[in-house]
Amino acid sequence: MANLTAAEIEDAREVFDLFDFWDGRDGEVDAFKLGDLLRCLGHNPTRAIVENNGGTKKMGEKGYKFEEFLPLYQELLKEKDTGTFADFMEAFKTFDREGQGYISGAELRHVLRSLGEKLTDREIDDILKYIDVVEDLEGNIKYEECVKRVLAGPN
C-alpha cells in the first residue's frame, strides 16, 4: 500500500466497515457495492471503470475483505477518466443551438436520462438540486455555472 497515505487507509477502513455493517458484519463488502464505496470516499468512477476493476453487475457474485479492497482502491485512484472543464463545455455546446451558453432544462433531463450512464429521475433531481440549477423564464439553464459546480465537488 505504498501509494496510499495513512489517512487514505483510515478513511477507506471507516467506509469499508460501514458498508460491511450494512452487509451483515461478515468482514466482506459485496463487489456490487464497490462503486458506491468509492463514491463515499469522494471519487466518481464510472460503472465501466468499477466493473473493469473488480466490481460486479449483480449482488452476491463476489465479496471483498478489506485487505483485498485496498489494492483495488489504490488502482482505482489512478483512474483519471473524469473529464475536464473543456470536455464538459464542448459536450454542452452540442445542445446549445444558438451559441448563447444555455441548454433547455427539459433537454438536459432527457440527456441525463438517456445518454451515457443513464440516470433515474430521482438521481437527476438530486443532481440538479445539489448544483442549485435555476432555469430562466424560458426553461433554459446556463450550463457553464452547472459545469463549474459539478467539477467543484462536494463542499
PDB file of C-alpha atoms in Angstrom:
ATOM      1  CA  MET A   1       0.000   0.000   0.000  1.00  0.00           C
ATOM      2  CA  ALA A   2       2.931   2.297  -0.593  1.00  0.00           C
ATOM      3  CA  ASN A   3       0.870   4.768  -2.624  1.00  0.00           C
ATOM      4  CA  LEU A   4      -1.925   5.186  -0.074  1.00  0.00           C
ATOM      5  CA  THR A   5      -1.396   7.555   2.826  1.00  0.00           C
ATOM      6  CA  ALA A   6      -2.245   6.549   6.379  1.00  0.00           C
ATOM      7  CA  ALA A   7      -5.218   8.955   6.221  1.00  0.00           C
ATOM      8  CA  GLU A   8      -6.488   7.363   2.989  1.00  0.00           C
ATOM      9  CA  ILE A   9      -6.213   3.898   4.507  1.00  0.00           C
ATOM     10  CA  GLU A  10      -8.018   5.059   7.654  1.00  0.00           C
ATOM     11  CA  ASP A  11     -10.797   6.679   5.596  1.00  0.00           C
ATOM     12  CA  ALA A  12     -11.082   3.546   3.482  1.00  0.00           C
ATOM     13  CA  ARG A  13     -11.328   1.414   6.622  1.00  0.00           C
ATOM     14  CA  GLU A  14     -14.119   3.571   8.082  1.00  0.00           C
ATOM     15  CA  VAL A  15     -16.188   3.483   4.893  1.00  0.00           C
ATOM     16  CA  PHE A  16     -15.490  -0.218   4.341  1.00  0.00           C
ATOM     17  CA  ASP A  17     -16.602  -1.026   7.902  1.00  0.00           C
ATOM     18  CA  LEU A  18     -19.799   0.947   7.385  1.00  0.00           C
ATOM     19  CA  PHE A  19     -20.608  -0.994   4.217  1.00  0.00           C
ATOM     20  CA  ASP A  20     -19.698  -4.231   5.991  1.00  0.00           C
ATOM     21  CA  PHE A  21     -22.107  -3.295   8.773  1.00  0.00           C
ATOM     22  CA  TRP A  22     -24.899  -2.839   6.214  1.00  0.00           C
ATOM     23  CA  ASP A  23     -23.960  -6.184   4.626  1.00  0.00           C
ATOM     24  CA  GLY A  24     -24.204  -8.138   7.877  1.00  0.00           C
ATOM     25  CA  ARG A  25     -20.789  -7.696   9.522  1.00  0.00           C
ATOM     26  CA  ASP A  26     -19.142 -10.705   7.909  1.00  0.00           C
ATOM     27  CA  GLY A  27     -15.884  -8.879   7.133  1.00  0.00           C
ATOM     28  CA  GLU A  28     -16.723  -8.529   3.444  1.00  0.00           C
ATOM     29  CA  VAL A  29     -18.359  -5.981   1.188  1.00  0.00           C
ATOM     30  CA  ASP A  30     -20.215  -7.175  -1.889  1.00  0.00           C
ATOM     31  CA  ALA A  31     -18.354  -6.283  -5.110  1.00  0.00           C
ATOM     32  CA  PHE A  32     -21.634  -4.898  -6.473  1.00  0.00           C
ATOM     33  CA  LYS A  33     -21.254  -2.030  -3.981  1.00  0.00           C
ATOM     34  CA  LEU A  34     -17.674  -1.199  -4.947  1.00  0.00           C
ATOM     35  CA  GLY A  35     -18.700   1.908  -6.901  1.00  0.00           C
ATOM     36  CA  ASP A  36     -20.833   3.207  -4.029  1.00  0.00           C
ATOM     37  CA  LEU A  37     -17.992   2.589  -1.606  1.00  0.00           C
ATOM     38  CA  LEU A  38     -15.609   4.595  -3.803  1.00  0.00           C
ATOM     39  CA  ARG A  39     -18.133   7.408  -4.165  1.00  0.00           C
ATOM     40  CA  CYS A  40     -18.386   7.607  -0.381  1.00  0.00           C
ATOM     41  CA  LEU A  41     -14.616   8.050  -0.383  1.00  0.00           C
ATOM     42  CA  GLY A  42     -15.007  11.102  -2.636  1.00  0.00           C
ATOM     43  CA  HIS A  43     -14.320   9.546  -6.033  1.00  0.00           C
ATOM     44  CA  ASN A  44     -16.573   9.343  -9.048  1.00  0.00           C
ATOM     45  CA  PRO A  45     -15.756   6.251 -11.104  1.00  0.00           C
ATOM     46  CA  THR A  46     -17.987   5.270 -13.988  1.00  0.00           C
ATOM     47  CA  ARG A  47     -19.756   1.916 -13.891  1.00  0.00           C
ATOM     48  CA  ALA A  48     -17.408   0.689 -16.608  1.00  0.00           C
ATOM     49  CA  ILE A  49     -14.319   1.603 -14.567  1.00  0.00           C
ATOM     50  CA  VAL A  50     -15.749  -0.132 -11.492  1.00  0.00           C
ATOM     51  CA  GLU A  51     -16.666  -3.270 -13.430  1.00  0.00           C
ATOM     52  CA  ASN A  52     -13.273  -3.359 -15.156  1.00  0.00           C
ATOM     53  CA  ASN A  53     -11.585  -3.195 -11.748  1.00  0.00           C
ATOM     54  CA  GLY A  54     -13.448  -5.849  -9.780  1.00  0.00           C
ATOM     55  CA  GLY A  55     -16.995  -4.576  -9.396  1.00  0.00           C
ATOM     56  CA  THR A  56     -19.898  -6.822 -10.398  1.00  0.00           C
ATOM     57  CA  LYS A  57     -23.247  -6.215 -12.088  1.00  0.00           C
ATOM     58  CA  LYS A  58     -25.235  -8.281  -9.571  1.00  0.00           C
ATOM     59  CA  MET A  59     -25.290  -8.700  -5.797  1.00  0.00           C
ATOM     60  CA  GLY A  60     -23.837 -11.887  -4.383  1.00  0.00           C
ATOM     61  CA  GLU A  61     -21.383 -12.696  -7.163  1.00  0.00           C
ATOM     62  CA  LYS A  62     -18.266 -11.746  -5.228  1.00  0.00           C
ATOM     63  CA  GLY A  63     -17.157 -10.142  -1.980  1.00  0.00           C
ATOM     64  CA  TYR A  64     -14.025  -8.327  -0.830  1.00  0.00           C
ATOM     65  CA  LYS A  65     -12.281  -8.340   2.518  1.00  0.00           C
ATOM     66  CA  PHE A  66     -10.618  -5.046   3.464  1.00  0.00           C
ATOM     67  CA  GLU A  67      -7.155  -6.405   2.578  1.00  0.00           C
ATOM     68  CA  GLU A  68      -8.458  -7.316  -0.898  1.00  0.00           C
ATOM     69  CA  PHE A  69     -10.184  -3.966  -1.329  1.00  0.00           C
ATOM     70  CA  LEU A  70      -7.102  -1.807  -0.637  1.00  0.00           C
ATOM     71  CA  PRO A  71      -5.181  -2.819  -3.811  1.00  0.00           C
ATOM     72  CA  LEU A  72      -8.353  -2.231  -5.867  1.00  0.00           C
ATOM     73  CA  TYR A  73      -8.785   1.170  -4.244  1.00  0.00           C
ATOM     74  CA  GLN A  74      -5.176   2.025  -4.974  1.00  0.00           C
ATOM     75  CA  GLU A  75      -5.607   1.069  -8.652  1.00  0.00           C
ATOM     76  CA  LEU A  76      -8.868   2.955  -8.981  1.00  0.00           C
ATOM     77  CA  LEU A  77      -7.242   6.101  -7.583  1.00  0.00           C
ATOM     78  CA  LYS A  78      -5.043   6.114 -10.686  1.00  0.00           C
ATOM     79  CA  GLU A  79      -8.085   6.390 -12.981  1.00  0.00           C
ATOM     80  CA  LYS A  80      -8.401   9.872 -14.386  1.00  0.00           C
ATOM     81  CA  ASP A  81     -11.423   9.350 -16.654  1.00  0.00           C
ATOM     82  CA  THR A  82     -13.448  12.186 -15.123  1.00  0.00           C
ATOM     83  CA  GLY A  83     -13.484  14.804 -17.870  1.00  0.00           C
ATOM     84  CA  THR A  84     -12.181  18.358 -17.834  1.00  0.00           C
ATOM     85  CA  PHE A  85     -13.977  21.694 -17.837  1.00  0.00           C
ATOM     86  CA  ALA A  86     -13.267  21.988 -21.572  1.00  0.00           C
ATOM     87  CA  ASP A  87     -14.657  18.468 -22.198  1.00  0.00           C
ATOM     88  CA  PHE A  88     -17.933  19.295 -20.442  1.00  0.00           C
ATOM     89  CA  MET A  89     -18.261  22.689 -22.123  1.00  0.00           C
ATOM     90  CA  GLU A  90     -17.728  21.108 -25.547  1.00  0.00           C
ATOM     91  CA  ALA A  91     -20.384  18.480 -24.799  1.00  0.00           C
ATOM     92  CA  PHE A  92     -22.902  21.136 -23.735  1.00  0.00           C
ATOM     93  CA  LYS A  93     -22.179  23.225 -26.846  1.00  0.00           C
ATOM     94  CA  THR A  94     -23.585  20.333 -28.870  1.00  0.00           C
ATOM     95  CA  PHE A  95     -27.009  21.128 -27.376  1.00  0.00           C
ATOM     96  CA  ASP A  96     -26.593  24.925 -27.454  1.00  0.00           C
ATOM     97  CA  ARG A  97     -28.243  25.607 -30.806  1.00  0.00           C
ATOM     98  CA  GLU A  98     -27.937  29.375 -30.576  1.00  0.00           C
ATOM     99  CA  GLY A  99     -24.449  29.504 -29.035  1.00  0.00           C
ATOM    100  CA  GLN A 100     -25.639  31.579 -26.075  1.00  0.00           C
ATOM    101  CA  GLY A 101     -24.413  29.294 -23.274  1.00  0.00           C
ATOM    102  CA  TYR A 102     -27.811  27.759 -22.449  1.00  0.00           C
ATOM    103  CA  ILE A 103     -29.441  24.334 -22.638  1.00  0.00           C
ATOM    104  CA  SER A 104     -33.127  23.751 -22.069  1.00  0.00           C
ATOM    105  CA  GLY A 105     -33.912  22.125 -18.733  1.00  0.00           C
ATOM    106  CA  ALA A 106     -36.057  19.519 -20.477  1.00  0.00           C
ATOM    107  CA  GLU A 107     -33.261  18.636 -22.878  1.00  0.00           C
ATOM    108  CA  LEU A 108     -30.728  18.373 -20.044  1.00  0.00           C
ATOM    109  CA  ARG A 109     -33.036  15.965 -18.211  1.00  0.00           C
ATOM    110  CA  HIS A 110     -33.526  13.941 -21.404  1.00  0.00           C
ATOM    111  CA  VAL A 111     -29.760  13.710 -22.000  1.00  0.00           C
ATOM    112  CA  LEU A 112     -29.052  12.629 -18.414  1.00  0.00           C
ATOM    113  CA  ARG A 113     -31.847  10.062 -18.572  1.00  0.00           C
ATOM    114  CA  SER A 114     -30.954   8.524 -21.923  1.00  0.00           C
ATOM    115  CA  LEU A 115     -27.277   9.005 -22.857  1.00  0.00           C
ATOM    116  CA  GLY A 116     -24.108   7.573 -21.309  1.00  0.00           C
ATOM    117  CA  GLU A 117     -24.697   6.266 -17.795  1.00  0.00           C
ATOM    118  CA  LYS A 118     -28.461   6.584 -17.749  1.00  0.00           C
ATOM    119  CA  LEU A 119     -29.732   8.269 -14.585  1.00  0.00           C
ATOM    120  CA  THR A 120     -33.101   7.888 -12.925  1.00  0.00           C
ATOM    121  CA  ASP A 121     -35.425  10.875 -12.498  1.00  0.00           C
ATOM    122  CA  ARG A 122     -34.628  10.910  -8.786  1.00  0.00           C
ATOM    123  CA  GLU A 123     -30.869  10.947  -9.442  1.00  0.00           C
ATOM    124  CA  ILE A 124     -31.354  13.809 -11.898  1.00  0.00           C
ATOM    125  CA  ASP A 125     -33.454  15.747  -9.385  1.00  0.00           C
ATOM    126  CA  ASP A 126     -30.794  15.203  -6.715  1.00  0.00           C
ATOM    127  CA  ILE A 127     -28.006  16.414  -9.009  1.00  0.00           C
ATOM    128  CA  LEU A 128     -29.906  19.497 -10.138  1.00  0.00           C
ATOM    129  CA  LYS A 129     -30.812  20.325  -6.557  1.00  0.00           C
ATOM    130  CA  TYR A 130     -27.224  19.824  -5.391  1.00  0.00           C
ATOM    131  CA  ILE A 131     -25.749  22.129  -8.028  1.00  0.00           C
ATOM    132  CA  ASP A 132     -28.565  24.611  -7.448  1.00  0.00           C
ATOM    133  CA  VAL A 133     -29.749  24.791 -11.051  1.00  0.00           C
ATOM    134  CA  VAL A 134     -32.015  27.706 -11.833  1.00  0.00           C
ATOM    135  CA  GLU A 135     -33.991  27.793 -15.050  1.00  0.00           C
ATOM    136  CA  ASP A 136     -34.753  31.160 -16.638  1.00  0.00           C
ATOM    137  CA  LEU A 137     -38.295  32.182 -17.610  1.00  0.00           C
ATOM    138  CA  GLU A 138     -37.992  30.193 -20.846  1.00  0.00           C
ATOM    139  CA  GLY A 139     -36.880  26.990 -19.084  1.00  0.00           C
ATOM    140  CA  ASN A 140     -33.203  27.319 -20.031  1.00  0.00           C
ATOM    141  CA  ILE A 141     -30.143  26.687 -17.866  1.00  0.00           C
ATOM    142  CA  LYS A 142     -26.781  28.469 -18.118  1.00  0.00           C
ATOM    143  CA  TYR A 143     -24.592  25.399 -18.395  1.00  0.00           C
ATOM    144  CA  GLU A 144     -21.199  26.957 -17.610  1.00  0.00           C
ATOM    145  CA  GLU A 145     -22.282  27.501 -13.994  1.00  0.00           C
ATOM    146  CA  CYS A 146     -23.529  23.902 -13.783  1.00  0.00           C
ATOM    147  CA  VAL A 147     -20.206  22.553 -15.012  1.00  0.00           C
ATOM    148  CA  LYS A 148     -18.261  24.690 -12.524  1.00  0.00           C
ATOM    149  CA  ARG A 149     -20.424  23.491  -9.638  1.00  0.00           C
ATOM    150  CA  VAL A 150     -20.192  19.835 -10.624  1.00  0.00           C
ATOM    151  CA  LEU A 151     -16.406  19.992 -11.008  1.00  0.00           C
ATOM    152  CA  ALA A 152     -16.042  21.807  -7.680  1.00  0.00           C
ATOM    153  CA  GLY A 153     -17.320  18.661  -5.974  1.00  0.00           C
ATOM    154  CA  PRO A 154     -18.836  18.423  -2.502  1.00  0.00           C
ATOM    155  CA  ASN A 155     -18.297  21.367  -0.203  1.00  0.00           C
TER     156      ASN A 155
END
